[in-house]
CSV table of C-alpha atoms in Angstrom, one decimal:
chain,number,residue,atom,x,y,z
A,25,UNK,CA,-2.5,-60.4,-22.0
A,26,UNK,CA,-3.1,-61.8,-25.3
A,27,UNK,CA,-6.4,-63.7,-25.5
A,28,UNK,CA,-4.9,-66.9,-27.1
A,29,UNK,CA,-2.7,-67.5,-23.8
A,30,UNK,CA,-6.0,-67.2,-21.6
A,31,UNK,CA,-6.7,-70.4,-19.6
A,32,UNK,CA,-8.8,-71.6,-16.6
A,33,UNK,CA,-6.1,-71.2,-14.1
A,34,UNK,CA,-5.4,-67.6,-15.0
A,35,UNK,CA,-9.0,-66.5,-14.8
A,36,UNK,CA,-9.2,-68.5,-11.5
A,37,UNK,CA,-6.0,-66.7,-10.2
A,38,UNK,CA,-7.3,-63.2,-11.5
A,39,UNK,CA,-10.7,-63.9,-10.0
A,40,UNK,CA,-9.2,-64.5,-6.5
A,41,UNK,CA,-7.2,-61.1,-6.7
A,42,UNK,CA,-10.7,-59.2,-7.3
A,43,UNK,CA,-12.4,-61.1,-4.8
A,44,UNK,CA,-9.8,-60.2,-2.3
A,45,UNK,CA,-10.3,-56.6,-3.2
A,46,UNK,CA,-14.0,-56.2,-3.8
A,47,UNK,CA,-15.7,-59.3,-2.6
A,48,UNK,CA,-18.2,-61.4,-4.2
A,49,UNK,CA,-20.4,-58.4,-5.0
A,50,UNK,CA,-17.6,-56.7,-6.9
A,51,UNK,CA,-16.8,-59.8,-9.1
A,52,UNK,CA,-18.2,-59.7,-12.6
A,53,UNK,CA,-17.3,-61.4,-15.8
A,54,UNK,CA,-16.8,-57.8,-17.6
A,55,UNK,CA,-14.5,-56.5,-14.9
A,56,UNK,CA,-12.7,-59.7,-14.7
A,57,UNK,CA,-12.3,-59.7,-18.7
A,58,UNK,CA,-11.1,-55.9,-18.4
A,59,UNK,CA,-8.4,-57.2,-15.9
A,60,UNK,CA,-7.3,-59.9,-18.1
A,61,UNK,CA,-7.7,-57.8,-21.4
A,62,UNK,CA,-9.9,-60.0,-22.9
A,63,UNK,CA,-13.9,-60.2,-23.5
A,64,UNK,CA,-16.5,-61.2,-21.1
A,65,UNK,CA,-17.6,-64.1,-23.3
A,66,UNK,CA,-14.0,-65.6,-22.9
A,67,UNK,CA,-14.6,-65.7,-19.1
A,68,UNK,CA,-17.9,-67.9,-19.7
A,69,UNK,CA,-16.3,-69.9,-22.2
A,70,UNK,CA,-13.6,-71.1,-19.6
A,71,UNK,CA,-15.7,-71.1,-16.5
A,72,UNK,CA,-19.1,-71.3,-17.3
A,73,UNK,CA,-20.6,-69.0,-14.9
A,74,UNK,CA,-19.8,-66.4,-12.1
A,75,UNK,CA,-21.3,-69.1,-9.7
A,76,UNK,CA,-18.9,-71.6,-10.8
A,77,UNK,CA,-16.1,-69.1,-10.8
A,78,UNK,CA,-16.6,-68.5,-7.1
A,79,UNK,CA,-16.7,-72.1,-6.5
A,80,UNK,CA,-13.5,-72.8,-8.5
A,81,UNK,CA,-11.9,-69.7,-6.7
A,82,UNK,CA,-12.9,-71.0,-3.2
A,83,UNK,CA,-11.5,-74.4,-3.8
A,84,UNK,CA,-8.2,-73.0,-5.0
A,85,UNK,CA,-7.6,-71.0,-1.8
A,86,UNK,CA,-8.3,-74.0,0.3
A,87,UNK,CA,-5.0,-75.3,-1.3
A,88,UNK,CA,-3.0,-72.5,0.4
A,89,UNK,CA,-3.4,-74.2,3.9
A,90,UNK,CA,0.0,-75.5,4.8
A,91,UNK,CA,-0.4,-79.1,6.4
A,92,UNK,CA,1.8,-80.3,9.2
A,93,UNK,CA,2.3,-84.2,9.5
A,94,UNK,CA,0.7,-85.3,12.9
A,95,UNK,CA,3.0,-88.3,13.1
A,96,UNK,CA,6.2,-86.1,13.2
A,97,UNK,CA,4.8,-83.1,15.3
A,98,UNK,CA,2.0,-84.8,17.5
A,99,UNK,CA,-1.7,-84.4,16.9
A,100,UNK,CA,-1.9,-81.2,19.2
A,101,UNK,CA,0.8,-79.4,17.1
A,102,UNK,CA,-0.5,-80.4,13.9
A,103,UNK,CA,-4.3,-79.6,14.9
A,104,UNK,CA,-2.8,-76.1,16.2
A,105,UNK,CA,-1.0,-75.3,12.9
A,106,UNK,CA,-4.1,-76.6,10.8
A,107,UNK,CA,-6.5,-74.2,12.8
A,108,UNK,CA,-4.1,-71.2,12.6
A,109,UNK,CA,-3.3,-71.9,9.1
A,110,UNK,CA,-6.9,-72.0,8.1
A,111,UNK,CA,-7.9,-68.9,10.0
A,112,UNK,CA,-4.8,-67.0,8.4
A,113,UNK,CA,-6.2,-68.2,5.0
A,114,UNK,CA,-9.7,-66.8,5.6
A,115,UNK,CA,-8.2,-63.7,6.9
A,116,UNK,CA,-6.5,-63.3,3.5
A,117,UNK,CA,-9.5,-64.3,1.4
A,118,UNK,CA,-12.5,-62.7,3.6
A,119,UNK,CA,-15.0,-63.4,1.1
A,120,UNK,CA,-14.7,-67.2,1.4
A,121,UNK,CA,-16.9,-67.5,4.6
A,122,UNK,CA,-19.8,-65.6,2.6
A,123,UNK,CA,-19.0,-67.8,-0.4
A,124,UNK,CA,-19.4,-70.8,1.5
A,125,UNK,CA,-22.7,-69.9,3.1
A,126,UNK,CA,-24.2,-69.2,-0.5
A,127,UNK,CA,-22.2,-71.6,-2.9
A,128,UNK,CA,-21.3,-75.3,-2.6
A,129,UNK,CA,-17.6,-74.8,-2.6
A,130,UNK,CA,-16.3,-78.2,-2.8
A,131,UNK,CA,-13.2,-79.8,-4.8
A,132,UNK,CA,-9.8,-81.2,-4.6
A,133,UNK,CA,-8.5,-78.3,-2.2
A,134,UNK,CA,-11.4,-78.8,0.2
A,135,UNK,CA,-10.9,-82.5,-0.1
A,136,UNK,CA,-7.2,-82.4,0.7
A,137,UNK,CA,-8.0,-80.3,3.9
A,138,UNK,CA,-10.5,-82.7,5.2
A,139,UNK,CA,-8.5,-85.8,4.5
A,140,UNK,CA,-5.7,-84.0,6.7
A,141,UNK,CA,-8.1,-83.1,9.4
A,142,UNK,CA,-9.2,-86.8,9.8
A,143,UNK,CA,-5.5,-87.8,9.7
A,144,UNK,CA,-4.9,-85.5,12.8
A,145,UNK,CA,-7.6,-86.7,15.0
A,146,UNK,CA,-7.3,-90.2,13.9
A,147,UNK,CA,-3.6,-90.0,15.2
A,148,UNK,CA,-5.1,-88.4,18.4
A,149,UNK,CA,-7.1,-91.6,19.1
A,150,UNK,CA,-10.6,-90.4,18.1
A,151,UNK,CA,-12.8,-93.1,16.2
A,152,UNK,CA,-16.1,-93.4,14.6
A,153,UNK,CA,-18.2,-90.3,14.9
A,154,UNK,CA,-16.2,-89.0,17.5
A,155,UNK,CA,-13.7,-88.5,14.7
A,156,UNK,CA,-16.0,-86.5,12.8
A,157,UNK,CA,-17.1,-84.5,15.7
A,158,UNK,CA,-13.5,-83.5,16.7
A,159,UNK,CA,-12.7,-82.2,13.5
A,160,UNK,CA,-15.7,-80.5,12.8
A,161,UNK,CA,-15.3,-78.7,16.3
A,162,UNK,CA,-12.1,-77.2,15.2
A,163,UNK,CA,-13.2,-76.2,11.9
A,164,UNK,CA,-16.5,-74.5,13.3
A,165,UNK,CA,-14.3,-72.5,15.6
A,166,UNK,CA,-12.3,-71.3,12.7
A,167,UNK,CA,-15.6,-70.3,10.6
A,168,UNK,CA,-17.3,-68.7,13.8
A,169,UNK,CA,-14.2,-66.6,14.5
A,170,UNK,CA,-14.1,-65.6,10.6
A,171,UNK,CA,-17.8,-64.7,10.7
A,172,UNK,CA,-17.6,-62.7,13.7
A,173,UNK,CA,-14.5,-60.8,12.3
A,174,UNK,CA,-16.6,-60.1,9.0
A,175,UNK,CA,-19.2,-58.8,11.2
A,176,UNK,CA,-17.0,-56.3,13.1
A,177,UNK,CA,-15.4,-55.3,9.8
A,178,UNK,CA,-18.9,-54.5,8.4
A,179,UNK,CA,-19.6,-52.5,11.6
A,180,UNK,CA,-16.3,-50.5,11.3
A,181,UNK,CA,-17.4,-49.2,7.8
A,182,UNK,CA,-20.5,-47.4,9.7
A,183,UNK,CA,-20.3,-44.4,11.6
A,184,UNK,CA,-17.9,-45.5,14.4
A,185,UNK,CA,-19.1,-42.7,16.7
A,186,UNK,CA,-22.7,-43.5,16.3
A,187,UNK,CA,-22.0,-47.2,16.9
A,188,UNK,CA,-19.9,-46.6,19.9
A,189,UNK,CA,-22.7,-44.1,21.5
A,190,UNK,CA,-25.4,-46.5,20.9
A,191,UNK,CA,-23.6,-49.5,22.4
A,192,UNK,CA,-22.6,-47.6,25.5
A,193,UNK,CA,-26.3,-46.6,26.0
A,194,UNK,CA,-27.5,-50.0,25.6
A,195,UNK,CA,-24.7,-51.6,27.8
A,196,UNK,CA,-25.3,-49.2,30.6
A,197,UNK,CA,-28.4,-51.1,31.4
A,198,UNK,CA,-26.4,-54.4,32.1
A,199,UNK,CA,-23.8,-53.8,35.0
A,200,UNK,CA,-21.3,-56.8,33.9
A,201,UNK,CA,-21.5,-55.9,30.3
A,202,UNK,CA,-20.8,-52.3,31.2
A,203,UNK,CA,-18.0,-53.2,33.2
A,204,UNK,CA,-16.3,-55.5,30.7
A,205,UNK,CA,-16.8,-52.9,27.9
A,206,UNK,CA,-14.8,-50.3,30.2
A,207,UNK,CA,-11.9,-52.6,30.6
A,208,UNK,CA,-11.7,-53.8,27.3
A,209,UNK,CA,-12.3,-50.3,25.6
A,210,UNK,CA,-8.7,-49.1,25.9
A,211,UNK,CA,-7.1,-52.3,24.8
A,212,UNK,CA,-5.4,-52.9,21.4
A,213,UNK,CA,-8.0,-54.5,19.1
A,214,UNK,CA,-5.4,-56.4,17.4
A,215,UNK,CA,-4.0,-57.9,20.8
A,216,UNK,CA,-7.5,-58.6,21.8
A,217,UNK,CA,-8.1,-60.6,18.7
A,218,UNK,CA,-4.9,-62.4,18.9
A,219,UNK,CA,-5.5,-63.3,22.7
A,220,UNK,CA,-9.5,-64.5,21.8
A,221,UNK,CA,-8.2,-66.8,19.1
A,222,UNK,CA,-5.5,-68.3,21.2
A,223,UNK,CA,-7.6,-68.8,24.3
A,224,UNK,CA,-10.5,-70.5,22.1
A,225,UNK,CA,-8.1,-72.9,20.1
A,226,UNK,CA,-6.3,-73.9,23.2
A,227,UNK,CA,-9.6,-74.4,25.0
A,228,UNK,CA,-10.8,-76.5,22.5
A,229,UNK,CA,-7.6,-78.6,22.2
A,230,UNK,CA,-7.9,-79.0,26.1
A,231,UNK,CA,-11.4,-80.3,25.8
A,232,UNK,CA,-10.6,-83.0,23.1
A,233,UNK,CA,-7.5,-84.1,25.0
A,234,UNK,CA,-9.5,-84.4,28.2
A,235,UNK,CA,-12.2,-86.5,26.2
A,236,UNK,CA,-9.5,-88.9,24.9
A,237,UNK,CA,-8.5,-89.2,28.7
A,238,UNK,CA,-11.9,-90.1,29.4
A,239,UNK,CA,-12.4,-86.7,31.6
A,240,UNK,CA,-15.0,-85.3,29.0
A,241,UNK,CA,-18.8,-86.0,28.7
A,242,UNK,CA,-19.1,-89.4,27.0
A,243,UNK,CA,-22.8,-88.8,26.2
A,244,UNK,CA,-23.9,-90.5,23.0
A,245,UNK,CA,-24.7,-88.4,19.8
A,246,UNK,CA,-27.2,-89.3,17.2
A,247,UNK,CA,-26.1,-90.0,14.0
A,248,UNK,CA,-26.8,-87.4,11.5
A,249,UNK,CA,-28.5,-90.1,9.1
A,250,UNK,CA,-30.6,-91.8,11.9
A,251,UNK,CA,-33.4,-90.4,14.2
A,252,UNK,CA,-32.5,-90.2,17.8
A,253,UNK,CA,-34.2,-92.9,19.9
A,254,UNK,CA,-36.6,-91.9,22.4
A,255,UNK,CA,-35.3,-92.2,26.2
A,256,UNK,CA,-36.9,-95.4,27.6
A,257,UNK,CA,-38.6,-95.1,30.8
A,258,UNK,CA,-38.8,-98.0,33.5
A,259,UNK,CA,-35.8,-100.0,32.0
A,260,UNK,CA,-32.6,-99.4,30.2
A,261,UNK,CA,-32.6,-97.8,26.7
A,262,UNK,CA,-30.6,-100.7,25.3
A,263,UNK,CA,-32.5,-103.5,27.0
A,264,UNK,CA,-34.6,-105.8,24.7
A,265,UNK,CA,-38.6,-105.5,25.2
A,266,UNK,CA,-39.7,-108.1,27.8
A,267,UNK,CA,-43.4,-109.3,28.2
A,268,UNK,CA,-45.6,-106.9,29.8
A,269,UNK,CA,-43.1,-104.1,29.4
A,270,UNK,CA,-44.2,-100.8,30.8
A,271,UNK,CA,-44.8,-97.5,29.2
A,272,UNK,CA,-42.0,-95.9,27.3
A,273,UNK,CA,-40.8,-99.1,25.3
A,274,UNK,CA,-38.6,-98.2,22.3
A,275,UNK,CA,-40.2,-97.8,19.1
A,276,UNK,CA,-37.8,-99.8,17.2
A,277,UNK,CA,-38.2,-103.0,19.3
A,278,UNK,CA,-40.2,-105.9,18.2
A,279,UNK,CA,-43.7,-106.1,19.9
A,280,UNK,CA,-43.9,-108.7,22.5
A,281,UNK,CA,-47.0,-110.5,23.9
A,282,UNK,CA,-48.8,-108.4,26.5
A,283,UNK,CA,-46.7,-105.1,25.7
A,284,UNK,CA,-48.2,-102.5,27.8
A,285,UNK,CA,-49.2,-98.9,26.9
A,286,UNK,CA,-46.4,-96.7,25.2
A,287,UNK,CA,-45.1,-99.5,22.8
A,288,UNK,CA,-44.9,-98.0,19.3
A,289,UNK,CA,-47.4,-98.7,16.5
A,290,UNK,CA,-44.8,-100.6,14.8
A,291,UNK,CA,-44.5,-103.0,17.6
A,292,UNK,CA,-47.7,-104.3,18.1
A,293,UNK,CA,-49.4,-107.4,17.0
A,294,UNK,CA,-51.2,-105.2,14.3
A,295,UNK,CA,-47.9,-105.3,12.3
A,296,UNK,CA,-47.9,-103.0,9.3
A,297,UNK,CA,-49.3,-104.4,6.1
A,298,UNK,CA,-46.1,-103.7,4.2
A,299,UNK,CA,-43.9,-105.4,6.7
A,300,UNK,CA,-45.5,-108.9,7.6
A,301,UNK,CA,-48.1,-111.2,6.6
A,302,UNK,CA,-48.8,-112.2,10.3
A,303,UNK,CA,-52.0,-111.4,12.4
A,304,UNK,CA,-53.4,-108.0,11.7
A,305,UNK,CA,-52.2,-107.8,8.0
A,306,UNK,CA,-54.9,-106.2,5.8
A,307,UNK,CA,-56.9,-108.5,3.5
A,308,UNK,CA,-55.1,-107.3,0.3
A,309,UNK,CA,-51.8,-108.9,1.8
A,310,UNK,CA,-53.3,-111.9,3.4
A,311,UNK,CA,-51.2,-114.2,1.3
A,312,UNK,CA,-48.0,-112.8,1.8
A,313,UNK,CA,-45.5,-115.2,3.1
A,314,UNK,CA,-42.6,-112.9,3.9
A,315,UNK,CA,-41.6,-109.3,3.8
A,316,UNK,CA,-41.8,-107.2,0.9
A,317,UNK,CA,-38.6,-106.8,-1.3
A,318,UNK,CA,-38.0,-103.3,0.4
A,319,UNK,CA,-39.5,-104.1,3.7
A,320,UNK,CA,-37.2,-103.2,6.9
A,321,UNK,CA,-37.6,-103.9,10.6
A,322,UNK,CA,-40.2,-101.4,11.9
A,323,UNK,CA,-38.5,-97.9,13.1
A,324,UNK,CA,-35.3,-98.6,11.1
A,325,UNK,CA,-34.2,-96.1,8.3
A,326,UNK,CA,-33.1,-97.2,5.1
A,327,UNK,CA,-29.4,-97.6,4.7
A,328,UNK,CA,-27.9,-94.1,3.4
A,329,UNK,CA,-26.4,-94.6,0.0
A,330,UNK,CA,-22.7,-93.8,-0.8
A,331,UNK,CA,-23.8,-90.5,-2.3
A,332,UNK,CA,-25.8,-89.6,0.8
A,333,UNK,CA,-22.8,-90.5,3.1
A,334,UNK,CA,-20.3,-88.4,0.9
A,335,UNK,CA,-22.8,-85.5,1.2
A,336,UNK,CA,-22.7,-86.0,4.9
A,337,UNK,CA,-19.0,-85.6,5.0
A,338,UNK,CA,-18.9,-82.6,2.9
A,339,UNK,CA,-21.7,-81.2,5.2
A,340,UNK,CA,-19.4,-81.1,8.2
A,341,UNK,CA,-17.6,-78.0,6.6
A,342,UNK,CA,-20.7,-76.0,5.1
């Protein structure tokens, strides 16, 4: 290929081919340049570095996932299609899972995938953080299955006889494990893999559907950017503090007269010097007439910035 026709898209496409064949360890600018009949320096000129090239290639393959409209097919069919398509894509590009663990792979391809995931579970009826957790549960299943596949593939490259003998020796000490290994030992590995994936996927979708119908657990989940509140003893966790409240009062409640033992340090009359000019304030703040510019109620964290919130969303997939 003449050097003057080389562009970033061609380099990324060639890198994906090389990654599929050799993995991340086999990718180098020299080998890629040889494949494209160009100098390694041209690779750096167009993509910057090997690390950036892996990120570009990783985001490109996310664009291969076909999207099914949940409004037309129904949310469950769309979710099933998305999980299956994602798994098939990862099987075509087994280097993607280790790439995600060592590189921050994010771009238009991943954003497209995320947005469609939200659309599916939004149509299903999930809202708020349940919407985040629903799509993350399905994604985690794909990532975990792909990781297990990679582990098994690595084991297959080792001496199979030695591995089998060692596994049999260890399993013989555990009756249930020994029995299951004996039953599964003669099965077709490809058929087992298909059954395992289908069982896991349908079980997840069954659980999500049950939760929508109110049959699943409705236990609260602490937000990723907020600390979990300690469980109150002696009264409901959502009840306001009362005079004479017993041990275990929540640490984010304002102090009340006569608050008993267990009230948080930020609740008592000895308010922190940077939050109030009331009784107990240090002498250096005695003239304060209100909260400091960045003061906030005791126990309440600062609001997350737009950037932090964006990182949290991206973190659902890494």
